[in-house]
Amino acid sequence: MLKSKMANLKILPIPLILIVLAFATQFLGNYYLSILRDALMWMALAVSWHFFSGLTKYISLGSAAFFGVGLYFTAKFLPPSANPRAPYPILPLVIIVLLAGLICFAVALVIGLVTLRLKGIYFAILTFGVSMVIQYVLKWWTVKIEGSAVGSSVYPPAFDSQTQYYSILIAMLATLLLTTFLRRSKLGLALKMVGENEEAAVHVGVNTSLYKILGFAISAMCIGFVGGSYVTRVPYTNPDTAFDAKYSFLPAVMALLGGGGTVLGPIVGSITLSLIWSYLQAAFTTYFLIILGSILIVIVLFMPNGIMGIVEKLRSRLMGRKELTKAPKMPP
Amino acid sequence: LDIIIGGALWGAIYSLIAIGLNLEYGVTRILNVAHGEFLMVGAYVTWFFFTFYGVNPLVSLVISGPAVLVLGVLIQVIVFRRLVHLSASGEELEFRSLLACFGLMFIIQNVVASIGRLAKWPPGGIGTHYLYETIDLLGQRVQLNLIVAAVLSMIIGVLMYILLRSTRLGLAMRATVEDPTGAQLVGINVLKVHAVSFGLGALLSALAGSMLVMIYSLTPFSGPPYTYIALAVIILGGMGSFIGSLLGGFFIGYVYYTTLTIEPLLPMAIVYIFIIIMLIIRPKGLFGR
């Protein structure tokens, strides 16, 4: 009985949070709205990253590749409405973002096919390298093939702050729903098994390669969606800003901060870190990266299981006392 | 011919940077993505003594190297020693130390940038531009400082090799690479070896930085490209292989320089395509065990 009550309590806040998020534009000023929007964006990235890398423990440092592809592709195919000589047919934003996600899916599929036998640090380096290669080749392409000047940018149309907020909110909800749903499916279980003991998974007949590639591609697709909807926020984009290495590192850092292996981990971690980030950036413009680096080291050194690890510990300490008195003495 | 000479000279410098990174990773299992930052710090130390005290940049190798060695040892002892205790498995350590290194990268870059802002150092970057004149080398005009840097890199590399092969410290380091537990059992102070190796890696990077600043202008944010190149070299040559780093350095030097002369926008992409192909075909590298 206690358990079902607990479950009710856990579900109760979700509709509340959704309502608050849906009407946030009504009561938040532009500044706070932009902070919330960025927090949601990082949350979507951390959740997508965690879906593959958190579950399987194959650490990907290539999120920027998919984020950049999504963002750049969308920016490219969304010509400013003031430009009548747009070289491409004008499609609605939603369709372009979906297309961008599919492209990321395909790219990740190819990467996955050739690389997922690599493990640990090799996989991390490889994914990071892929993002660098796409960035530099795109740069070369814009200069040599399209003939633009070095360092030139693409200017997507400007959006008002409400559109910015809602497009990112929708992308976030979509990735959250998709990954939560898939986590409980056969795919999610297989991915989790890979993370816990890949050899055992192979032995009981799980086609780990298939699930790993699929999981990686879906995670990439979600990152592509987020990157695509982020186009509403940026005034301009070019290969250097779209493939910025921070889009690779921060999702991983946020998921680690929240605590790997839990559903809430990446959500808690990303919100915490992006709020700290916004605050520091506003308060200590020149020194905030020093503080951020120190926070990163402190997290790694003193919070190895993240925020959720600490919460777990506290909870087990609170609950544990009751259970300990009841539990029979176990032989050592 | 320009490509042959240029590739060899840059290759020598890349080798030096990569040997440092390899020493750090090979012995301590910490993939130090802040390696380029040590290079930058070394460059700043040299520049500082050159500009304000008129110390010859080549002489200040003896200042910048040990200074960064101390920095590296301190960082290893304060940050990474605790990480080793915390991490249950090697993979966990590798990932956590990777994150810690990114933190370190942010800190070092921005501390130097902040000091630079406060002290009104040139914001566009620093350079000693020492020995900037060009000389004739096999019919090619080559900058003298590039030749000096390459030759010194090789000398330092050879010294490092001798240190690894025929001193007690080198023996202890190699033993730790082969089998950390075994090394501890025969009485090697593994913790000390880790700290010293990390420091020596940082030292090599700093020396390379001191020499690079004769050739180029560097800013507090110029480190990462060198880290990436060094990473490419050790993936190619094999992690933990000295000879691999040496030859890989020359190889990447040629690839980089050739692409640079043909297509100035692509070198980084080509270097990374090499890493990716290498990782797919033979992740251990050419000379890896």
XYZ file of C-alpha atoms in Angstrom:
621
model
C 0.000 0.000 0.000
C 2.808 2.323 0.907
C 4.398 1.565 -2.408
C 1.347 2.543 -4.488
C 1.055 5.767 -2.506
C 4.677 6.520 -3.266
C 4.073 5.872 -6.947
C 1.136 8.290 -6.941
C 3.242 10.916 -5.273
C 5.925 10.453 -7.883
C 3.575 10.867 -10.842
C 1.624 13.762 -9.386
C 4.179 16.533 -10.091
C 4.562 15.661 -13.772
C 1.300 17.206 -15.082
C 1.889 20.162 -12.794
C 5.341 20.743 -14.242
C 3.953 20.375 -17.755
C 1.277 22.983 -17.141
C 3.804 25.369 -15.652
C 6.132 24.854 -18.634
C 3.323 25.297 -21.150
C 2.260 28.631 -19.699
C 5.714 29.867 -18.759
C 5.593 32.487 -21.500
C 2.659 34.144 -19.702
C 4.421 34.949 -16.463
C 8.137 34.899 -17.225
C 10.024 37.887 -18.580
C 12.190 37.479 -21.648
C 15.362 37.087 -19.629
C 14.105 34.294 -17.409
C 12.355 32.710 -20.360
C 15.654 32.538 -22.219
C 17.317 30.897 -19.209
C 14.518 28.356 -18.968
C 14.726 27.729 -22.704
C 18.451 27.045 -22.540
C 17.990 24.780 -19.535
C 15.398 22.787 -21.475
C 17.724 22.566 -24.453
C 20.572 21.178 -22.353
C 18.152 18.831 -20.671
C 17.067 17.430 -24.024
C 20.706 16.977 -25.039
C 21.676 15.294 -21.781
C 18.678 12.967 -21.931
C 19.419 11.995 -25.540
C 23.083 11.467 -24.765
C 22.239 9.412 -21.719
C 19.879 7.185 -23.656
C 22.825 5.622 -25.439
C 25.995 6.456 -23.546
C 24.552 6.365 -20.053
C 22.883 3.016 -20.529
C 25.632 1.253 -22.464
C 28.603 3.061 -20.884
C 29.943 3.643 -24.392
C 30.956 7.234 -23.799
C 30.280 9.342 -26.877
C 32.000 12.701 -27.163
C 30.495 13.357 -30.572
C 27.160 14.942 -29.698
C 28.347 18.123 -31.372
C 28.449 16.264 -34.690
C 24.718 15.571 -34.575
C 23.791 18.847 -32.917
C 25.759 20.694 -35.565
C 24.326 18.707 -38.457
C 20.812 19.364 -37.157
C 21.413 23.051 -36.574
C 23.354 23.731 -39.746
C 21.035 21.757 -41.979
C 17.973 23.504 -40.581
C 19.574 26.933 -40.839
C 20.591 26.225 -44.405
C 17.175 25.097 -45.555
C 15.242 27.750 -43.706
C 15.999 30.816 -45.792
C 15.082 34.211 -44.357
C 11.492 34.997 -45.288
C 12.642 38.397 -46.533
C 14.765 36.696 -49.158
C 12.626 36.117 -52.265
C 15.424 34.435 -54.168
C 15.705 31.611 -51.683
C 17.581 28.782 -53.380
C 15.526 26.074 -51.714
C 11.779 25.469 -51.504
C 10.422 26.977 -48.318
C 9.348 24.194 -45.977
C 7.780 24.546 -42.550
C 10.227 24.452 -39.654
C 8.795 21.204 -38.269
C 9.447 19.255 -41.441
C 12.986 20.532 -41.768
C 13.742 19.663 -38.158
C 12.350 16.171 -38.679
C 14.465 15.788 -41.801
C 17.518 16.984 -39.898
C 16.861 14.350 -37.258
C 16.589 11.661 -39.915
C 19.884 12.732 -41.446
C 21.540 12.448 -38.037
C 19.968 9.022 -37.685
C 21.496 7.940 -40.999
C 24.909 9.432 -40.201
C 24.963 7.726 -36.815
C 23.928 4.451 -38.403
C 26.944 4.575 -40.672
C 29.276 5.566 -37.848
C 27.818 2.845 -35.668
C 28.236 0.175 -38.307
C 31.971 0.692 -38.557
C 32.908 1.728 -35.061
C 30.919 0.146 -32.304
C 33.398 -2.633 -31.779
C 35.662 -0.003 -30.257
C 35.403 0.373 -26.533
C 36.139 2.790 -23.762
C 38.433 5.644 -24.508
C 38.842 4.631 -28.156
C 35.133 5.082 -28.770
C 35.232 8.453 -27.047
C 38.146 9.644 -29.187
C 36.550 8.326 -32.341
C 33.228 10.078 -31.812
C 35.064 13.270 -30.972
C 37.094 12.872 -34.171
C 33.976 12.371 -36.268
C 32.593 15.657 -35.037
C 35.867 17.413 -35.862
C 35.985 15.902 -39.349
C 32.423 16.972 -40.162
C 33.158 20.457 -38.869
C 36.310 20.945 -40.921
C 34.971 19.334 -44.070
C 31.876 21.547 -43.871
C 34.107 24.579 -43.449
C 36.121 23.560 -46.473
C 32.905 22.913 -48.408
C 31.424 26.356 -47.725
C 34.615 28.044 -48.834
C 35.708 25.913 -51.771
C 32.494 24.577 -53.256
C 30.018 27.296 -52.370
C 32.584 30.047 -52.678
C 31.709 31.935 -49.501
C 34.368 33.833 -47.606
C 36.305 32.105 -44.822
C 34.345 32.369 -41.590
C 31.073 33.399 -43.221
C 27.808 32.385 -41.616
C 24.286 31.330 -42.448
C 21.550 33.662 -41.242
C 18.264 31.948 -40.477
C 15.164 34.129 -40.081
C 14.615 35.761 -36.697
C 12.024 34.269 -34.374
C 10.273 35.896 -31.428
C 11.020 34.628 -27.941
C 7.780 32.636 -27.693
C 8.505 30.622 -30.830
C 12.030 30.036 -29.584
C 10.760 28.764 -26.290
C 8.008 26.565 -27.656
C 10.055 24.960 -30.405
C 12.690 23.945 -27.891
C 10.074 22.842 -25.377
C 8.451 20.627 -28.005
C 11.791 19.140 -29.053
C 12.599 18.462 -25.410
C 9.269 16.789 -24.721
C 9.551 14.717 -27.873
C 13.027 13.411 -26.987
C 12.002 12.834 -23.382
C 8.910 10.845 -24.391
C 10.721 8.882 -27.068
C 13.659 7.925 -24.858
C 11.504 7.129 -21.824
C 9.263 4.953 -23.945
C 12.187 3.191 -25.630
C 13.970 2.651 -22.338
C 11.221 0.284 -21.294
C 11.168 -1.501 -24.635
C 13.330 -4.422 -25.647
C 15.855 -1.964 -27.062
C 16.284 -0.144 -23.770
C 16.696 -3.358 -21.828
C 19.255 -4.627 -24.321
C 21.220 -1.380 -24.067
C 21.184 -1.568 -20.300
C 22.408 -5.133 -20.455
C 25.281 -4.080 -22.697
C 26.237 -1.529 -20.079
C 26.136 -4.027 -17.269
C 27.774 -7.012 -18.879
C 28.137 -7.111 -22.632
C 29.599 -10.604 -22.787
C 26.753 -12.064 -20.798
C 24.289 -10.284 -23.069
C 25.892 -11.875 -26.105
C 25.812 -15.285 -24.454
C 22.105 -15.194 -23.707
C 21.455 -14.417 -27.353
C 20.989 -10.654 -27.427
C 22.065 -9.208 -30.744
C 24.142 -6.527 -29.054
C 25.622 -5.016 -32.202
C 22.200 -4.408 -33.698
C 20.847 -2.799 -30.531
C 23.966 -0.727 -29.994
C 23.832 0.687 -33.512
C 20.114 1.338 -33.255
C 20.465 2.950 -29.845
C 23.307 5.158 -31.007
C 21.330 6.240 -34.078
C 18.211 7.060 -32.066
C 20.232 9.050 -29.569
C 21.830 10.912 -32.486
C 18.423 11.550 -34.043
C 17.154 13.154 -30.842
C 20.253 15.341 -30.650
C 19.573 16.307 -34.271
C 16.025 17.356 -33.394
C 17.295 19.518 -30.585
C 19.953 21.066 -32.819
C 17.343 21.732 -35.485
C 14.932 23.472 -33.160
C 17.798 25.482 -31.687
C 17.922 27.291 -35.029
C 15.118 29.519 -33.781
C 17.392 30.900 -31.106
C 20.618 31.678 -32.962
C 20.935 34.841 -35.040
C 23.538 33.224 -37.285
C 25.459 29.993 -37.486
C 28.617 28.668 -39.093
C 30.560 25.406 -38.831
C 32.599 26.720 -35.908
C 29.674 27.679 -33.709
C 27.380 24.831 -34.751
C 29.981 22.152 -34.002
C 31.357 23.822 -30.886
C 32.998 21.160 -28.711
C 30.889 22.242 -25.748
C 27.906 20.483 -27.317
C 29.922 17.284 -27.102
C 31.231 17.656 -23.584
C 28.469 19.335 -21.648
C 25.747 16.698 -22.154
C 28.186 14.090 -20.844
C 29.202 16.291 -17.931
C 25.585 17.063 -17.066
C 24.559 13.420 -17.113
C 27.532 12.576 -14.916
C 26.704 15.415 -12.540
C 23.162 14.131 -12.210
C 24.290 10.561 -11.767
C 24.595 7.950 -14.463
C 22.195 5.051 -14.771
C 19.107 6.766 -13.371
C 16.203 8.299 -15.274
C 16.256 11.499 -13.279
C 20.047 11.850 -13.334
C 20.515 13.647 -16.657
C 17.440 15.810 -16.027
C 18.590 16.970 -12.604
C 22.193 17.366 -13.743
C 21.416 19.389 -16.835
C 19.052 21.765 -15.063
C 21.501 22.301 -12.220
C 24.507 22.897 -14.426
C 22.774 25.089 -16.993
C 21.321 27.289 -14.235
C 24.737 27.575 -12.591
C 26.171 28.354 -16.020
C 23.644 31.134 -16.712
C 24.196 32.618 -13.265
C 27.978 32.547 -13.467
C 28.025 33.920 -16.967
C 25.936 36.887 -15.889
C 27.685 37.436 -12.564
C 31.339 36.762 -13.400
C 31.651 37.290 -17.129
C 35.425 37.074 -17.188
C 36.091 34.396 -14.619
C 33.145 32.117 -15.053
C 34.999 29.470 -17.030
C 37.586 29.174 -14.251
C 34.795 28.609 -11.754
C 33.087 26.169 -14.105
C 36.285 24.155 -14.557
C 36.749 24.003 -10.799
C 33.161 22.834 -10.359
C 33.796 20.109 -12.900
C 36.841 18.861 -11.004
C 35.038 19.022 -7.674
C 32.172 16.982 -9.126
C 34.508 14.336 -10.477
C 36.494 14.177 -7.256
C 33.848 14.406 -4.588
C 30.581 13.350 -6.190
C 31.449 10.231 -8.170
C 27.812 9.132 -8.297
C 26.391 12.544 -9.011
C 23.527 14.382 -7.376
C 21.243 11.362 -7.582
C 23.921 9.321 -5.824
C 23.800 11.732 -2.899
C 20.002 11.746 -2.904
C 19.995 7.947 -2.917
C 22.404 7.885 -0.013
C 20.301 10.295 2.012
C 17.155 8.379 1.271
C 18.640 5.022 2.142
C 19.903 6.557 5.366
C 16.392 7.804 6.191
C 14.582 4.671 5.075
C 17.387 2.300 5.926
C 17.054 2.695 9.683
C 13.525 1.362 9.666
C 14.384 -1.501 7.375
C 17.522 -2.400 9.244
C 15.625 -2.994 12.457
C 13.285 -5.356 10.679
C 15.806 -7.146 8.508
C 17.088 -10.432 9.843
C 20.756 -10.542 10.635
C 22.691 -11.736 7.637
C 25.740 -13.878 8.086
C 28.801 -11.937 6.985
C 61.434 19.433 -51.397
C 59.689 22.115 -49.399
C 57.271 19.444 -48.226
C 60.048 17.011 -47.293
C 61.901 19.555 -45.178
C 58.833 21.217 -43.696
C 57.226 17.893 -42.868
C 60.363 16.631 -41.165
C 60.829 19.781 -39.109
C 57.219 19.933 -37.947
C 57.234 16.194 -37.481
C 60.075 16.473 -34.993
C 58.149 19.010 -32.935
C 54.918 16.994 -33.074
C 56.852 13.921 -31.965
C 58.039 15.751 -28.876
C 54.507 16.847 -27.954
C 53.149 13.369 -28.597
C 55.859 11.633 -26.563
C 54.790 13.784 -23.633
C 51.119 12.895 -24.039
C 52.011 9.264 -24.480
C 54.072 9.259 -21.315
C 51.123 10.649 -19.395
C 48.652 8.177 -20.849
C 50.945 5.183 -20.993
C 52.005 5.266 -17.373
C 49.072 6.834 -15.571
C 46.143 5.857 -17.860
C 45.049 9.480 -17.837
C 44.304 10.830 -21.282
C 45.324 14.381 -20.636
C 43.299 16.590 -22.948
C 44.845 19.566 -21.167
C 48.213 18.616 -22.667
C 48.165 21.562 -25.070
C 47.562 23.842 -22.113
C 50.890 22.822 -20.610
C 52.422 23.717 -23.954
C 50.781 27.128 -23.780
C 51.943 27.693 -20.202
C 55.489 26.774 -21.207
C 55.268 29.259 -24.051
C 54.010 32.001 -21.725
C 56.775 31.387 -19.197
C 59.396 31.656 -21.915
C 57.812 34.758 -23.381
C 57.550 36.356 -19.941
C 61.232 35.918 -19.174
C 62.209 36.974 -22.690
C 60.136 40.153 -22.723
C 60.596 41.380 -19.191
C 64.040 40.062 -18.271
C 65.617 39.576 -21.685
C 66.357 35.911 -21.056
C 67.333 34.105 -24.236
C 64.398 31.843 -25.232
C 66.677 28.861 -25.606
C 68.154 29.384 -22.155
C 64.696 29.705 -20.642
C 63.933 26.130 -21.660
C 65.608 25.354 -18.344
C 63.101 27.616 -16.593
C 59.855 26.802 -18.389
C 60.429 23.042 -18.412
C 60.943 22.531 -14.683
C 58.258 25.107 -13.828
C 55.664 23.132 -15.752
C 57.084 19.862 -14.415
C 56.251 21.093 -10.921
C 52.799 22.166 -12.088
C 52.183 18.765 -13.646
C 53.305 16.867 -10.547
C 51.121 19.059 -8.337
C 48.071 18.496 -10.529
C 48.662 14.783 -10.595
C 49.046 14.575 -6.825
C 46.100 16.831 -6.003
C 43.560 15.704 -8.581
C 44.381 12.435 -10.233
C 45.770 10.510 -7.279
C 42.391 10.811 -5.594
C 40.634 9.787 -8.809
C 42.651 6.592 -9.014
C 41.501 5.674 -5.505
C 37.883 6.485 -6.314
C 37.562 4.566 -9.550
C 36.633 0.924 -9.440
C 37.784 -0.003 -12.946
C 40.268 1.245 -15.470
C 37.529 2.392 -17.814
C 35.868 4.393 -15.101
C 39.158 6.077 -14.294
C 39.737 6.890 -17.948
C 36.348 8.522 -18.321
C 36.456 10.453 -15.067
C 39.964 11.688 -15.649
C 38.890 12.790 -19.115
C 36.221 14.993 -17.524
C 38.656 16.282 -14.921
C 41.084 17.155 -17.698
C 38.437 19.198 -19.462
C 37.893 21.086 -16.233
C 41.626 21.597 -16.002
C 41.692 22.861 -19.573
C 39.075 25.530 -18.819
C 40.899 26.565 -15.659
C 44.393 26.833 -17.129
C 43.256 28.650 -20.272
C 41.217 31.212 -18.414
C 43.646 31.732 -15.569
C 46.336 32.624 -18.091
C 43.878 34.773 -20.045
C 42.816 36.595 -16.874
C 46.385 37.227 -15.792
C 47.072 38.476 -19.301
C 44.138 40.871 -19.111
C 45.157 42.193 -15.705
C 48.796 42.566 -16.674
C 47.885 44.106 -20.051
C 49.776 41.514 -22.054
C 49.195 41.719 -25.803
C 45.680 40.336 -26.310
C 46.356 39.191 -29.852
C 48.851 36.604 -28.686
C 52.468 36.449 -27.658
C 55.585 35.506 -29.555
C 59.292 35.874 -28.967
C 60.084 35.723 -32.686
C 63.597 34.702 -31.845
C 65.954 33.701 -34.687
C 63.354 34.779 -37.186
C 65.730 35.071 -40.158
C 65.596 32.473 -42.895
C 68.549 30.453 -44.089
C 69.255 28.221 -47.035
C 68.683 24.535 -46.421
C 69.176 22.327 -49.480
C 68.096 25.173 -51.716
C 65.000 26.012 -49.660
C 64.488 29.114 -47.564
C 63.703 27.853 -44.086
C 63.269 29.788 -40.882
C 66.241 29.283 -38.592
C 64.059 28.990 -35.483
C 62.130 26.118 -37.024
C 65.359 24.201 -37.625
C 66.630 24.932 -34.125
C 63.301 23.829 -32.647
C 63.263 20.611 -34.645
C 66.857 19.709 -33.797
C 66.341 20.479 -30.116
C 63.140 18.431 -30.128
C 65.049 15.466 -31.409
C 67.809 15.929 -28.835
C 65.237 16.137 -26.046
C 63.497 13.078 -27.476
C 66.736 11.097 -27.462
C 67.497 12.204 -23.902
C 64.018 11.063 -22.902
C 64.633 7.713 -24.562
C 67.884 7.288 -22.659
C 66.082 8.207 -19.450
C 63.451 5.559 -20.103
C 65.876 2.850 -21.200
C 68.808 3.101 -18.878
C 67.960 4.758 -15.606
C 66.305 3.308 -12.555
C 63.437 5.779 -12.921
C 62.901 4.730 -16.522
C 62.932 1.092 -15.499
C 60.377 1.791 -12.785
C 58.197 3.634 -15.282
C 58.325 0.821 -17.799
C 57.592 -1.726 -15.094
C 54.550 0.290 -14.013
C 53.263 0.324 -17.570
C 53.661 -3.438 -17.903
C 52.082 -4.413 -14.629
C 51.195 -1.862 -11.933
C 50.471 -4.475 -9.282
C 53.658 -6.391 -10.009
C 55.648 -3.177 -9.927
C 54.227 -2.372 -6.522
C 55.073 -5.852 -5.290
C 58.743 -5.506 -6.179
C 58.928 -2.299 -4.205
C 58.387 0.416 -6.791
C 56.582 3.438 -5.424
C 53.879 3.471 -8.088
C 52.295 6.671 -6.815
C 55.591 8.473 -7.149
C 56.203 7.013 -10.601
C 52.756 8.197 -11.724
C 53.395 11.717 -10.464
C 56.838 11.900 -12.053
C 55.636 10.538 -15.398
C 52.777 13.001 -15.535
C 55.164 15.798 -14.669
C 57.676 14.693 -17.306
C 54.910 14.572 -19.908
C 53.948 18.103 -19.007
C 57.599 19.115 -19.158
C 58.002 17.818 -22.716
C 54.889 19.696 -23.753
C 56.158 22.878 -22.128
C 59.521 22.590 -23.878
C 57.738 22.237 -27.205
C 55.694 25.322 -26.319
C 58.793 27.323 -25.456
C 60.190 26.536 -28.878
C 56.937 27.045 -30.756
C 56.610 30.544 -29.382
C 59.778 31.469 -31.299
C 57.975 30.554 -34.500
C 54.342 31.454 -33.963
C 52.272 33.781 -31.868
C 50.290 31.881 -29.258
C 47.238 32.919 -27.258
C 45.879 31.346 -24.051
C 43.528 29.365 -26.272
C 46.060 27.934 -28.749
C 46.608 24.709 -26.813
C 43.828 22.358 -28.006
C 44.936 21.954 -31.660
C 48.276 20.638 -30.424
C 46.489 18.251 -28.091
C 44.461 16.981 -31.027
C 47.538 16.498 -33.174
C 49.353 14.704 -30.362
C 46.295 12.516 -29.898
C 46.385 11.629 -33.584
C 50.061 10.765 -33.297
C 49.693 8.433 -30.341
C 46.649 6.717 -31.826
C 48.657 6.174 -34.995
C 51.842 5.062 -33.276
C 50.161 3.146 -30.520
C 49.394 4.211 -26.998
C 52.325 3.510 -24.728
C 54.858 3.088 -27.526
C 57.799 5.488 -27.562
C 59.022 4.566 -31.039
C 55.419 4.725 -32.269
C 55.087 8.308 -31.077
C 58.377 9.255 -32.654
C 57.601 7.827 -36.090
C 53.920 8.765 -35.852
C 54.972 12.346 -35.176
C 56.934 12.488 -38.411
C 54.120 10.827 -40.314
C 51.504 13.259 -39.047
C 53.977 16.077 -39.616
C 54.186 15.122 -43.300
C 50.446 14.624 -43.656
C 49.711 17.941 -41.978
C 52.295 19.890 -43.908
C 51.406 18.345 -47.269
C 47.722 19.096 -46.824
C 48.561 22.562 -45.589
C 50.459 23.382 -48.775
C 47.803 21.913 -51.057
C 44.608 22.874 -49.244
C 45.058 25.172 -46.230
C 41.585 24.528 -44.818
C 41.778 20.784 -44.537
C 44.789 19.634 -42.465
C 42.837 19.068 -39.248
C 40.165 17.095 -41.098
C 42.777 14.888 -42.772
C 44.562 14.285 -39.474
C 41.266 13.188 -37.963
C 40.322 11.026 -40.909
C 43.635 9.264 -40.338
C 42.770 8.688 -36.697
C 39.367 7.312 -37.594
C 40.702 4.921 -40.218
C 43.425 3.862 -37.824
C 40.932 3.236 -35.032
C 38.795 1.133 -37.323
C 41.599 -0.952 -38.794
C 43.962 -1.259 -35.891
C 42.966 0.505 -32.685
C 46.195 -0.458 -30.978
C 48.252 1.623 -33.386
C 51.133 0.578 -35.562
C 53.512 -0.148 -32.716
C 51.049 -0.870 -29.929
C 51.174 -4.047 -27.947
